[in-house]
PDB file of C-alpha atoms in Angstrom:
ATOM      1  CA  MET G 268     144.762  80.775 122.007  1.00  0.00           C
ATOM      2  CA  PRO G 269     142.311  79.890 124.805  1.00  0.00           C
ATOM      3  CA  PRO G 270     142.670  81.587 128.191  1.00  0.00           C
ATOM      4  CA  THR G 271     145.261  80.100 130.517  1.00  0.00           C
ATOM      5  CA  HIS G 272     144.152  81.989 133.638  1.00  0.00           C
ATOM      6  CA  ILE G 273     140.472  82.139 134.550  1.00  0.00           C
ATOM      7  CA  PRO G 274     139.773  84.246 137.684  1.00  0.00           C
ATOM      8  CA  ALA G 275     136.626  83.296 139.613  1.00  0.00           C
ATOM      9  CA  HIS G 276     135.236  86.843 139.400  1.00  0.00           C
ATOM     10  CA  ASP G 277     135.250  86.529 135.569  1.00  0.00           C
ATOM     11  CA  VAL G 278     132.975  83.450 135.572  1.00  0.00           C
ATOM     12  CA  GLU G 279     129.171  83.462 135.769  1.00  0.00           C
ATOM     13  CA  THR G 280     127.475  81.557 138.594  1.00  0.00           C
ATOM     14  CA  PHE G 281     124.668  79.019 138.352  1.00  0.00           C
ATOM     15  CA  SER G 282     122.508  78.903 141.491  1.00  0.00           C
ATOM     16  CA  PHE G 283     119.888  76.442 142.689  1.00  0.00           C
ATOM     17  CA  ASP G 284     117.837  75.964 145.855  1.00  0.00           C
ATOM     18  CA  TRP G 285     120.636  73.734 147.195  1.00  0.00           C
ATOM     19  CA  GLY G 286     123.805  75.647 146.214  1.00  0.00           C
ATOM     20  CA  THR G 287     125.907  77.235 143.498  1.00  0.00           C
ATOM     21  CA  MET G 288     128.397  76.347 140.774  1.00  0.00           C
ATOM     22  CA  LYS G 289     130.914  78.071 138.527  1.00  0.00           C
ATOM     23  CA  TRP G 290     132.009  76.412 135.269  1.00  0.00           C
ATOM     24  CA  PHE G 291     135.538  77.668 134.641  1.00  0.00           C
ATOM     25  CA  VAL G 292     136.148  75.480 131.592  1.00  0.00           C
ATOM     26  CA  SER G 293     133.423  74.424 129.162  1.00  0.00           C
ATOM     27  CA  PRO G 294     132.998  74.011 125.410  1.00  0.00           C
ATOM     28  CA  VAL G 295     130.401  76.790 125.735  1.00  0.00           C
ATOM     29  CA  THR G 296     132.920  79.328 127.074  1.00  0.00           C
ATOM     30  CA  ILE G 297     136.138  78.011 125.488  1.00  0.00           C
ATOM     31  CA  PRO G 298     135.393  76.639 122.003  1.00  0.00           C
ATOM     32  CA  GLY G 299     137.193  73.371 121.277  1.00  0.00           C
ATOM     33  CA  THR G 300     137.521  72.351 124.930  1.00  0.00           C
ATOM     34  CA  VAL G 301     136.911  68.615 125.393  1.00  0.00           C
ATOM     35  CA  ASN G 302     135.759  68.667 129.026  1.00  0.00           C
ATOM     36  CA  SER G 303     133.986  70.893 131.523  1.00  0.00           C
ATOM     37  CA  GLN G 304     135.360  71.697 134.946  1.00  0.00           C
ATOM     38  CA  GLY G 305     133.797  73.730 137.692  1.00  0.00           C
ATOM     39  CA  GLU G 306     133.399  74.273 141.406  1.00  0.00           C
ATOM     40  CA  VAL G 307     130.162  73.175 143.039  1.00  0.00           C
ATOM     41  CA  ILE G 308     129.146  74.375 146.498  1.00  0.00           C
ATOM     42  CA  ILE G 309     126.374  72.491 148.289  1.00  0.00           C
ATOM     43  CA  ASN G 310     124.856  74.366 151.218  1.00  0.00           C
ATOM     44  CA  PRO G 311     124.622  72.790 154.692  1.00  0.00           C
ATOM     45  CA  GLY G 312     121.985  70.068 154.894  1.00  0.00           C
ATOM     46  CA  GLN G 313     121.192  70.386 151.180  1.00  0.00           C
ATOM     47  CA  GLY G 314     121.819  68.365 148.037  1.00  0.00           C
ATOM     48  CA  HIS G 315     120.498  67.495 144.628  1.00  0.00           C
ATOM     49  CA  GLY G 316     118.206  64.658 143.652  1.00  0.00           C
ATOM     50  CA  ARG G 317     119.206  61.546 141.741  1.00  0.00           C
ATOM     51  CA  HIS G 318     119.844  62.154 138.064  1.00  0.00           C
ATOM     52  CA  LEU G 319     122.117  60.905 135.314  1.00  0.00           C
ATOM     53  CA  HIS G 320     124.227  62.274 132.474  1.00  0.00           C
ATOM     54  CA  ALA G 321     123.590  60.261 129.325  1.00  0.00           C
ATOM     55  CA  GLY G 322     126.440  61.823 127.400  1.00  0.00           C
ATOM     56  CA  ALA G 323     129.281  62.248 129.891  1.00  0.00           C
ATOM     57  CA  ASP G 324     131.309  60.639 132.655  1.00  0.00           C
ATOM     58  CA  GLU G 325     131.591  62.717 135.837  1.00  0.00           C
ATOM     59  CA  LEU G 326     134.455  63.037 138.299  1.00  0.00           C
ATOM     60  CA  ILE G 327     133.891  64.660 141.698  1.00  0.00           C
ATOM     61  CA  TYR G 328     136.836  65.687 143.885  1.00  0.00           C
ATOM     62  CA  VAL G 329     135.893  66.754 147.427  1.00  0.00           C
ATOM     63  CA  VAL G 330     137.788  69.970 148.192  1.00  0.00           C
ATOM     64  CA  SER G 331     136.277  70.421 151.653  1.00  0.00           C
ATOM     65  CA  GLY G 332     133.345  69.300 153.755  1.00  0.00           C
ATOM     66  CA  ALA G 333     131.578  65.962 153.972  1.00  0.00           C
ATOM     67  CA  GLY G 334     128.454  64.363 152.625  1.00  0.00           C
ATOM     68  CA  VAL G 335     126.683  61.317 151.319  1.00  0.00           C
ATOM     69  CA  GLN G 336     127.105  60.215 147.708  1.00  0.00           C
ATOM     70  CA  THR G 337     125.048  57.735 145.738  1.00  0.00           C
ATOM     71  CA  VAL G 338     126.307  56.120 142.533  1.00  0.00           C
ATOM     72  CA  GLY G 339     123.899  53.577 141.088  1.00  0.00           C
ATOM     73  CA  ASP G 340     122.791  51.393 144.012  1.00  0.00           C
ATOM     74  CA  ASP G 341     125.803  52.298 146.175  1.00  0.00           C
ATOM     75  CA  GLU G 342     125.605  54.913 148.952  1.00  0.00           C
ATOM     76  CA  PHE G 343     128.718  56.021 150.840  1.00  0.00           C
ATOM     77  CA  ALA G 344     130.202  58.855 152.864  1.00  0.00           C
ATOM     78  CA  ILE G 345     132.484  61.355 151.122  1.00  0.00           C
ATOM     79  CA  ALA G 346     134.966  63.730 152.732  1.00  0.00           C
ATOM     80  CA  GLU G 347     137.802  66.096 151.916  1.00  0.00           C
ATOM     81  CA  GLY G 348     140.342  64.510 149.573  1.00  0.00           C
ATOM     82  CA  ASP G 349     137.988  61.841 148.191  1.00  0.00           C
ATOM     83  CA  MET G 350     137.380  61.273 144.471  1.00  0.00           C
ATOM     84  CA  VAL G 351     134.156  59.857 143.022  1.00  0.00           C
ATOM     85  CA  TYR G 352     133.868  58.439 139.493  1.00  0.00           C
ATOM     86  CA  ILE G 353     130.388  58.349 137.957  1.00  0.00           C
ATOM     87  CA  PRO G 354     130.123  56.576 134.599  1.00  0.00           C
ATOM     88  CA  ARG G 355     127.727  58.043 132.031  1.00  0.00           C
ATOM     89  CA  ASP G 356     124.121  56.812 132.282  1.00  0.00           C
ATOM     90  CA  THR G 357     124.483  56.117 136.031  1.00  0.00           C
ATOM     91  CA  LEU G 358     121.989  57.557 138.524  1.00  0.00           C
ATOM     92  CA  HIS G 359     123.701  59.550 141.276  1.00  0.00           C
ATOM     93  CA  SER G 360     123.146  62.234 143.921  1.00  0.00           C
ATOM     94  CA  THR G 361     125.218  64.263 146.364  1.00  0.00           C
ATOM     95  CA  MET G 362     124.043  65.472 149.773  1.00  0.00           C
ATOM     96  CA  ASN G 363     125.815  67.688 152.295  1.00  0.00           C
ATOM     97  CA  SER G 364     125.414  66.005 155.680  1.00  0.00           C
ATOM     98  CA  THR G 365     127.092  68.721 157.777  1.00  0.00           C
ATOM     99  CA  TRP G 366     126.687  72.314 158.926  1.00  0.00           C
ATOM    100  CA  ARG G 367     129.592  73.459 156.694  1.00  0.00           C
ATOM    101  CA  THR G 368     129.508  73.961 152.942  1.00  0.00           C
ATOM    102  CA  LEU G 369     130.514  71.006 150.779  1.00  0.00           C
ATOM    103  CA  ARG G 370     132.957  72.205 148.086  1.00  0.00           C
ATOM    104  CA  LEU G 371     133.491  69.996 145.059  1.00  0.00           C
ATOM    105  CA  LEU G 372     135.583  70.162 141.900  1.00  0.00           C
ATOM    106  CA  VAL G 373     133.533  68.530 139.129  1.00  0.00           C
ATOM    107  CA  THR G 374     134.652  67.422 135.668  1.00  0.00           C
ATOM    108  CA  TYR G 375     132.463  66.197 132.806  1.00  0.00           C
ATOM    109  CA  THR G 376     134.029  64.301 129.912  1.00  0.00           C
ATOM    110  CA  PRO G 377     133.081  65.130 127.250  1.00  0.00           C
ATOM    111  CA  GLY G 378     132.269  68.671 128.294  1.00  0.00           C
ATOM    112  CA  GLY G 379     129.036  70.584 127.953  1.00  0.00           C
ATOM    113  CA  GLU G 380     126.860  68.376 130.158  1.00  0.00           C
ATOM    114  CA  GLU G 381     126.488  71.222 132.673  1.00  0.00           C
ATOM    115  CA  GLN G 382     124.269  73.071 130.185  1.00  0.00           C
ATOM    116  CA  ALA G 383     121.445  70.585 130.896  1.00  0.00           C
ATOM    117  CA  LEU G 384     121.270  72.111 134.388  1.00  0.00           C
ATOM    118  CA  THR G 385     120.018  75.404 132.945  1.00  0.00           C
ATOM    119  CA  GLY G 386     116.657  73.737 132.280  1.00  0.00           C
ATOM    120  CA  LEU G 387     115.959  72.860 135.917  1.00  0.00           C
ATOM    121  CA  PRO G 388     113.071  74.742 137.573  1.00  0.00           C
ATOM    122  CA  ASP G 389     115.218  76.222 140.381  1.00  0.00           C
ATOM    123  CA  PHE G 390     118.054  77.338 138.044  1.00  0.00           C
ATOM    124  CA  CYS G 391     119.192  80.955 138.080  1.00  0.00           C
ATOM    125  CA  ARG G 392     122.099  82.446 136.086  1.00  0.00           C
ATOM    126  CA  HIS G 393     124.125  85.233 137.695  1.00  0.00           C
ATOM    127  CA  PRO G 394     126.563  87.395 135.740  1.00  0.00           C
ATOM    128  CA  ALA G 395     130.291  87.263 136.426  1.00  0.00           C
ATOM    129  CA  GLY G 396     131.209  89.329 139.476  1.00  0.00           C
ATOM    130  CA  GLU G 397     127.790  89.083 141.160  1.00  0.00           C
ATOM    131  CA  VAL G 398     127.877  87.715 144.690  1.00  0.00           C
ATOM    132  CA  VAL G 399     125.172  85.107 145.188  1.00  0.00           C
ATOM    133  CA  ALA G 400     123.826  85.051 148.734  1.00  0.00           C
ATOM    134  CA  TRP G 401     122.650  81.832 150.362  1.00  0.00           C
ATOM    135  CA  GLN G 402     119.062  82.060 151.595  1.00  0.00           C
ATOM    136  CA  ARG G 403     117.927  79.947 154.516  1.00  0.00           C
ATOM    137  CA  PRO G 404     114.682  78.064 153.895  1.00  0.00           C
ATOM    138  CA  GLY G 405     111.760  79.994 155.383  1.00  0.00           C
ATOM    139  CA  ALA G 406     113.864  83.122 155.957  1.00  0.00           C
TER     140      ALA G 406
END
């Protein structure tokens, strides 16, 4: 039986120049799972460039903070409580436009798409339980 309770301190962290993410549910960590779900934290004034997921739809729920989202040719503000649907093969980006962190709950269907992120040049994998510190640019 797969785990029914997944504490944050038991999940590895992916970090990038712009923020961090924890993938609580993924076919990689829970065999047979059909989606991936994780928390993404985008640091103040940061974001990730436009990209697409050829094999998965993406849902983004804004837990807290605010930012600017692009989906295809559309650009719009996002804030706490908003949901964004990104169909597969659609260019998109997310930017934090405030001084607070932007916290997102992200789901890929089907799951596993998050593994493509491990090939990015600024990717770093941190073991479960390690606290990842945010570094200011130029500090």
